[in-house]
Amino acid sequence: MQLLNSLISHMTPLATQTGPSFWLPAPVSNFADTVDGDFYFVYWVSIFFLVLITALLVIFMMKFKAPEGQKAKSQNDHNIILEIAWTGIPVVLSFMMFWYGYKGYVAMATPPSNAMTITAEASRWFWNFTYPTNGASVPGASEDFNEIRMGLRDGSLTPEQAKERENIVLEKAGLHVPVNTPVRIKVLATDVLHAFYIPDFRVKKDCVPGRIGELWFEATEPGTYDLVCAEYCGQGHSLMHSKVVVHENQESFEKWLAVAASYDETLPFAELGEIVWKRKGCVSCHSLDGGNKVGPTWLGAFGSERQYTENDVAGSTIVDEAYIEESIRYPMKKIAAGYPGQMPVVKLTDKEILWVTEFIKSLGK
Amino acid sequence: MSGDAHQENTEGAAAAHEGGHGDGHDHGHGHSPFLAHHFDSLQQQFEAGKLGMWLFLATEVLLFGGLFCFYTVYKANHPDLFEWGHHFLDKRWGATNTMVLLFSSLTMAMAVREAQLGRKNRILFYLIVTFLCGMGFMGIKYIEYSKKFHEGLYPGKAFSYATVDGAEAERKKIEEESLMSLVDTSLPEAKAVTIKPKAKTAREKGPAVAPGGLAIEKPKLTEGEHPDDPNELFIDPSHLPPVERPENAHVFFSIYFCLTGLHGIHVLVGMGVMVWLMVLVMKNKVGSEFFTPVDLGGLYWHLVDLIWIYLFPLLYLVE
Amino acid sequence: MNPNEPNAAGSEAANAEAVTSAPVAVESGPSYLTVTKTISSWAFTLDHKRIGLMYLVGVLGMFLLGGVFALLVRTELFSPIPLITPLFAADPGAQADLYNQWFTTHGAIMVFLVIIPGVPAALGNFVLPLLLGAKDVAFPRLNLGSFYLWICGAAFFVYVLFNGGVDTGWTFYTPYSTDTSTAVIPAVVGVFILGFSSIFTGLNFIVTIHKMRPKGMTWFNMPLFLWGAYSTAVIQVLATPVLGITLLLLILERTLGIGIFDASSGGDPVLYQHFFWFYSHPAVYIMIIPAMGVISEIISVHSHKRIFGYRYIAYSSVAIAIFSFIVWGHHMFTSGQSTTMNIIFSGITFSVGIPSAIKVFNWIATMYKGSLTLNTTMLYGLSFIFLFTIGGLTGLFLGVLSIDTHLHDTYFVVAHFHYVMMGSGLIAFIGGLHHWWPKMTGKMFSEFWGRIACTLVFIGFNLTFIPQFVMGSLGMPRRYYTYQDKFEIYHQLSTIGAYVMALGFFMTAFYLLQSLASGKKAPTNPWGGNSLEWHTPSPPPLENFHGVPSATDPYELDHFDYDPVTGNYSSRTSTGTA
Ligand code: HEA
Ligand code: HEA
Ligand code: CUA
Ligand SMILES: [Cu+2]
């Protein structure tokens, strides 16, 4: 095994580099080297067999090509030594593949006891991260990142501007972790399946309603990386992006955490409401421009008349403060006519509900 | 190959194909009328049919296997659910049905035997008895189902907790009342206290004996009076399970209806098969030379029977 | 098939009784295509060849439909900003929904309507009794029944297309599938029905192979295609019922809320995945094992050399079928099933690689010192070996626990399964179609266009899916309507490849149809094969053989003389039809 290990480390010329390589993204977690090593082991075995098989195919094609009707040179149809060889060699190689994968995986599956636990909660189609020290609940801010991405694409943002905006967003959003610290992520889902995936860290876990999943990692390189949803979850699946920020040290992380936990309460309520709308994911179902998404638009909603059903009984009401609060706290009670009863229970604080209400009010009657 | 043989082959085949099936009236060539054109011998045809049937039965077992998995997984995760739910199933009906099906398997076996002997009237007789047993089974299932539906014990989300809640509240009231009536109010109060045992599992068995040796029997609940309105949902409190109601109680009924429902559909199909066999027998399409359909129908019926033999203890006799 | 087309035997065929007992009767009887001509003689036919042909038309039609959806998907992905969905829907949300419906429809059609029935039901129905020397399958009526079940299932899919679509992915994972407002139930009912169609085909084949072999044909005397068909049939019979009940439970969950897959009722969404993959993993071998059978025939016949390692290939088919039942958990490595289960499933997964390796090497050894005819059919065979090697080897990446944690649900998986399903399963199907085309239709197709089309498909295919491996391992998740800019170049290459491939397939469709109208008449044995189907006229008569065939050694291929004028291989020593 010693020999094999050293052999393998030679076969993985790219595993020690820092940026993305042709095949794999940047290796920036404690697992990246193992996973990349396993990857390149299987890769070179595969290349060997692929080259061998292709070479044989091509050589035989050229050498034994014959006009129609010509007899074959031989009708030999078995060779026990060959059979043993091409059964035995794959057996050994595939056992090795299994073995390395198993070793690597067991390490990934057992978080160290001193790991810091962050909860990542997935909902359609946003993330929410809860931090242990002060219970701060920070949004994934998918919408912001997608806006920046689109801005970059259509040229309305220069790369510098984009970077700047991203930094502003990241002050109060995203998954933040200190470098070289074991972090355990508890993954949850509120509605359907999602998957927590950080390609640069080589970690992934499905978020399953009714189950608590976990994964862990130790980021090795400060920087900003992508966090995406890898399990199909419907309309907004491909927009369920967020970012991971790896802080240079514990202090910088804690400083961020203290700020991220609070809203800038000097802002007017309506603006705070808009922040909540974005950060808590209302944005994915409620538009502000009259367009229909999963839920009713908020444009002109306040004061309008709303038909609903409650326990299969139809009714109607004016959209007022009380109705809005009820809709947020108990979304399944009154289901607005023409919409599916799909609104999740998003836990908002009393203040947040107040702000959202003001925000909806500000969108006109 | 001789030209004659060739011609004969083509003709026979063309006839069979144009008629859509080898309908057995093609007597000209010394073949058995029961032999389909593409088989060489009756023996081969019979064996093919039999193998096909066994394979089909395997798929049936796997079909039910999925449901049994549902049962097993749920039971492993929530044993209390079954502890509670099986009290709603009437063991007497279940046992009767088991007997009915066992008996019908016997008559089916007799039918197969008579088919081998080619005794037309007796085949018919046994087939009819088997069919009637199937009817009996479905009749009893009907009674059981309609009771459940009447009480609002539907599968899934339609399950009505209202009746169970109501009955539980009523039972509590009756229990308290009768306890009060048992208690000699002149004695110090402490003696009348009922305590619950410190149950390790969910297997609680109602109030235990009070301290002080004053045995207070668990009050016998008598059959309550049914509400006047027959449409009102009602469960007799005395029929409520003696254990506490678990969470997601409705899932027990999901499982119950899925398993017995799929089985019931199979019984109905089996009864259809009986009718088809009777028609075949009457049309003289089955004889001692060719009894494959009866044999295969019998196999199917035994499988349906066998599945019930598993369902009965799994659902009705949980303890 | 146009019944009025000129056919050498056609004129005599109008009246079946007119068959004479001339010495050349073997060649002059009416073929199964011409023996009867009414529509109902096709619609109610019990002849396995006609049923096979009807399946073939249906499957190819569905392939076209699935392919159109693939092209829609690929066109949309040419750019990360919405490209063609805005043509169909104004609202951004609805555009994303539309894309989701496209890939779901594409996947479901390709899997359930094309590749699972492709080789077994379409080709298999046609050649299996011929290879066995039987007059028909054991249960012809059941066979017709399963064809109509297929039609019925296809009808449900078409209904779904026009009534809300379905956007769950072909896997129908809960709880999304119990929650979405699209037409999940009709789609699921369609799959359920198709499942029964598949079960009945499998059941029929098992019984036929067991009970209808002619005298003298032992198990180890059968052409390898039959071993493949047999192993496949076992999977069809034993795995599909579980899918059936799973889908029923899914329907009940969606309509009644029975609670089995619903976390809030104490159920478990992961249980659905177990149920689903218990079927669907074996199902991927339903796609590949018969394809491997086809390749065994093609490689041997077109190399004019005995198949190498007959028994090893035969046993490895059975081994793959058996192992396929115990590896389903490798689709769920990140789903939260226990670490121990993951390790066990990963370990067993590799066991499937061994028999596959045995097959690949035996095919190559078959070619050694052979006399290779590099015609269209053989080119498909060679493409298969190359593409399957890539597809299989990338399967090994996915079986390695640590790597799959990174690669699961990325385009790497998408590329893997297209290499095995499309690059192997479907290529073998098209290869087999060419191999047996003369036998089925009595016509030769254009070799010239055939080779060009095959080359286009080969190049286009690799261009489509190799970039997907790269972007997948770089972290591009699958089922994404829009993606980050850094993946754009890969997606564009991929889209271009898809169009090249589509061009190749359209070319194929064109020259095959053209051969029906004006192709050269096919001789009895155009390739020099010795299995029984090459001993009966092309196309075969109604009951397959004139007289009772006696078993041949299917791989004794060097006793033929080639006649360049008729293009026929005739045997020097007379084996074959009595
Ligand atoms: C025809 C279909 C087909 C076939 C044949 C295979 C073959 C294999 N597949 Fe694949 N697979 C699919 C269809 C198929 N697969 C589909 C459809 C999915 C995704 C479904 C979805 O999620 O939508 C999937 C997904 C899938 C996964 C889950 C990935 C994920 O979602 O994370 C895994 C994981 O183990 C896997 C593994 C394998 C393996 C090990 C083989 C093996 O059988 C391959 C064996 C072949 C070889 C190994 C090559 C030949 C051998 C040699 C050249 C010699 C050298 C060999 C050695 C050294 C061992 N497949
Ligand atoms: C057998 C199965 C099969 C086949 C053949 C294909 C073929 C193709 N697939 Fe498919 N694909 C799947 C099975 C298959 N796929 C599955 C199961 C999924 C997963 C779905 C999910 O996630 O739920 C998927 C998903 C999938 C995706 C991922 C979507 C996503 O995750 O967002 C993509 C993207 O590029 C893609 C592309 C293609 C392309 C370009 C082809 C091309 O090769 C198609 C080329 C074909 C044509 C253009 C048709 C031409 C036909 C004719 C002209 C008539 C035929 C007549 C004769 C030849 C005689 N497929
Ligand atoms: Cu969330 Cu995909
Ligand atoms: Cu699999």
Tab-separated table of N, CA, C and O in Angstrom, chain B residues 142-174:
chain	number	residue	atom	x	y	z
B	142	TYR	N	-66.806	-5.740	2.278
B	142	TYR	CA	-67.718	-4.613	2.095
B	142	TYR	C	-68.224	-4.136	3.445
B	142	TYR	O	-68.235	-2.936	3.736
B	143	ILE	N	-68.630	-5.097	4.276
B	143	ILE	CA	-69.128	-4.726	5.601
B	143	ILE	C	-68.047	-3.985	6.377
B	143	ILE	O	-68.274	-2.926	6.965
B	144	GLU	N	-66.848	-4.538	6.347
B	144	GLU	CA	-65.761	-3.914	7.109
B	144	GLU	C	-65.464	-2.513	6.588
B	144	GLU	O	-65.319	-1.572	7.356
B	145	TYR	N	-65.366	-2.423	5.268
B	145	TYR	CA	-65.040	-1.125	4.679
B	145	TYR	C	-66.103	-0.093	4.992
B	145	TYR	O	-65.807	1.040	5.353
B	146	SER	N	-67.378	-0.502	4.856
B	146	SER	CA	-68.390	0.540	5.020
B	146	SER	C	-68.427	1.019	6.455
B	146	SER	O	-68.697	2.188	6.711
B	147	LYS	N	-68.105	0.135	7.388
B	147	LYS	CA	-68.039	0.586	8.778
B	147	LYS	C	-66.935	1.650	8.918
B	147	LYS	O	-67.145	2.715	9.505
B	148	LYS	N	-65.766	1.334	8.341
B	148	LYS	CA	-64.656	2.291	8.423
B	148	LYS	C	-65.051	3.633	7.803
B	148	LYS	O	-64.829	4.689	8.380
B	149	PHE	N	-65.622	3.543	6.614
B	149	PHE	CA	-65.952	4.790	5.918
B	149	PHE	C	-66.975	5.570	6.726
B	149	PHE	O	-66.908	6.780	6.849
B	150	HIS	N	-67.935	4.836	7.295
B	150	HIS	CA	-68.962	5.514	8.062
B	150	HIS	C	-68.352	6.251	9.239
B	150	HIS	O	-68.799	7.323	9.634
B	151	GLU	N	-67.317	5.663	9.795
B	151	GLU	CA	-66.679	6.292	10.954
B	151	GLU	C	-65.650	7.333	10.543
B	151	GLU	O	-64.956	7.902	11.389
B	152	GLY	N	-65.505	7.548	9.240
B	152	GLY	CA	-64.558	8.567	8.789
B	152	GLY	C	-63.128	8.087	8.781
B	152	GLY	O	-62.191	8.877	8.671
B	153	LEU	N	-62.935	6.775	8.900
B	153	LEU	CA	-61.575	6.251	8.937
B	153	LEU	C	-61.089	6.001	7.515
B	153	LEU	O	-60.909	4.867	7.090
B	154	TYR	N	-60.898	7.078	6.786
B	154	TYR	CA	-60.453	6.957	5.397
B	154	TYR	C	-58.939	6.875	5.340
B	154	TYR	O	-58.250	7.273	6.269
B	155	PRO	N	-58.411	6.382	4.207
B	155	PRO	CA	-56.959	6.427	4.055
B	155	PRO	C	-56.520	7.857	3.783
B	155	PRO	O	-57.263	8.632	3.179
B	156	GLY	N	-55.316	8.174	4.214
B	156	GLY	CA	-54.686	9.441	3.837
B	156	GLY	C	-55.332	10.656	4.455
B	156	GLY	O	-55.919	10.607	5.536
B	157	LYS	N	-55.236	11.765	3.740
B	157	LYS	CA	-55.615	13.066	4.275
B	157	LYS	C	-57.103	13.173	4.562
B	157	LYS	O	-57.538	14.001	5.338
B	158	ALA	N	-57.903	12.320	3.900
B	158	ALA	CA	-59.344	12.398	4.114
B	158	ALA	C	-59.745	11.837	5.471
B	158	ALA	O	-60.878	11.994	5.913
B	159	PHE	N	-58.821	11.196	6.135
B	159	PHE	CA	-59.086	10.617	7.456
B	159	PHE	C	-59.666	11.675	8.382
B	159	PHE	O	-59.175	12.791	8.452
B	160	SER	N	-60.719	11.298	9.075
B	160	SER	CA	-61.345	12.288	9.944
B	160	SER	C	-60.936	12.032	11.382
B	160	SER	O	-61.302	11.025	11.973
B	161	TYR	N	-60.159	12.967	11.915
B	161	TYR	CA	-59.792	12.835	13.322
B	161	TYR	C	-60.963	13.187	14.227
B	161	TYR	O	-60.960	12.865	15.400
B	162	ALA	N	-61.973	13.834	13.633
B	162	ALA	CA	-63.079	14.322	14.464
B	162	ALA	C	-63.735	13.180	15.229
B	162	ALA	O	-63.950	13.272	16.437
B	163	THR	N	-64.022	12.078	14.540
B	163	THR	CA	-64.712	10.986	15.220
B	163	THR	C	-63.872	10.388	16.314
B	163	THR	O	-64.350	10.104	17.401
B	164	VAL	N	-62.574	10.169	15.982
B	164	VAL	CA	-61.720	9.565	16.991
B	164	VAL	C	-61.620	10.490	18.195
B	164	VAL	O	-61.755	10.057	19.348
B	165	ASP	N	-61.411	11.764	17.903
B	165	ASP	CA	-61.348	12.735	18.994
B	165	ASP	C	-62.607	12.687	19.846
B	165	ASP	O	-62.544	12.612	21.066
B	166	GLY	N	-63.742	12.695	19.125
B	166	GLY	CA	-65.017	12.703	19.839
B	166	GLY	C	-65.161	11.490	20.736
B	166	GLY	O	-65.496	11.590	21.917
B	167	ALA	N	-64.839	10.334	20.151
B	167	ALA	CA	-64.994	9.108	20.922
B	167	ALA	C	-64.060	9.110	22.123
B	167	ALA	O	-64.416	8.660	23.213
B	168	GLU	N	-62.847	9.626	21.898
B	168	GLU	CA	-61.896	9.638	23.008
B	168	GLU	C	-62.386	10.537	24.132
B	168	GLU	O	-62.306	10.170	25.315
B	169	ALA	N	-62.899	11.681	23.739
B	169	ALA	CA	-63.416	12.595	24.759
B	169	ALA	C	-64.555	11.926	25.523
B	169	ALA	O	-64.617	11.974	26.756
B	170	GLU	N	-65.402	11.259	24.765
B	170	GLU	CA	-66.555	10.634	25.410
B	170	GLU	C	-66.123	9.522	26.372
B	170	GLU	O	-66.625	9.398	27.482
B	171	ARG	N	-65.108	8.746	25.880
B	171	ARG	CA	-64.640	7.671	26.745
B	171	ARG	C	-64.093	8.241	28.047
B	171	ARG	O	-64.348	7.730	29.133
B	172	LYS	N	-63.343	9.287	27.907
B	172	LYS	CA	-62.754	9.887	29.098
B	172	LYS	C	-63.848	10.294	30.081
B	172	LYS	O	-63.775	10.049	31.279
B	173	LYS	N	-64.894	10.863	29.495
B	173	LYS	CA	-65.985	11.326	30.338
B	173	LYS	C	-66.631	10.141	31.050
B	173	LYS	O	-66.794	10.137	32.266
B	174	ILE	N	-66.925	9.101	30.273
B	174	ILE	CA	-67.584	7.939	30.867
B	174	ILE	C	-66.705	7.327	31.943
B	174	ILE	O	-67.162	6.964	33.028
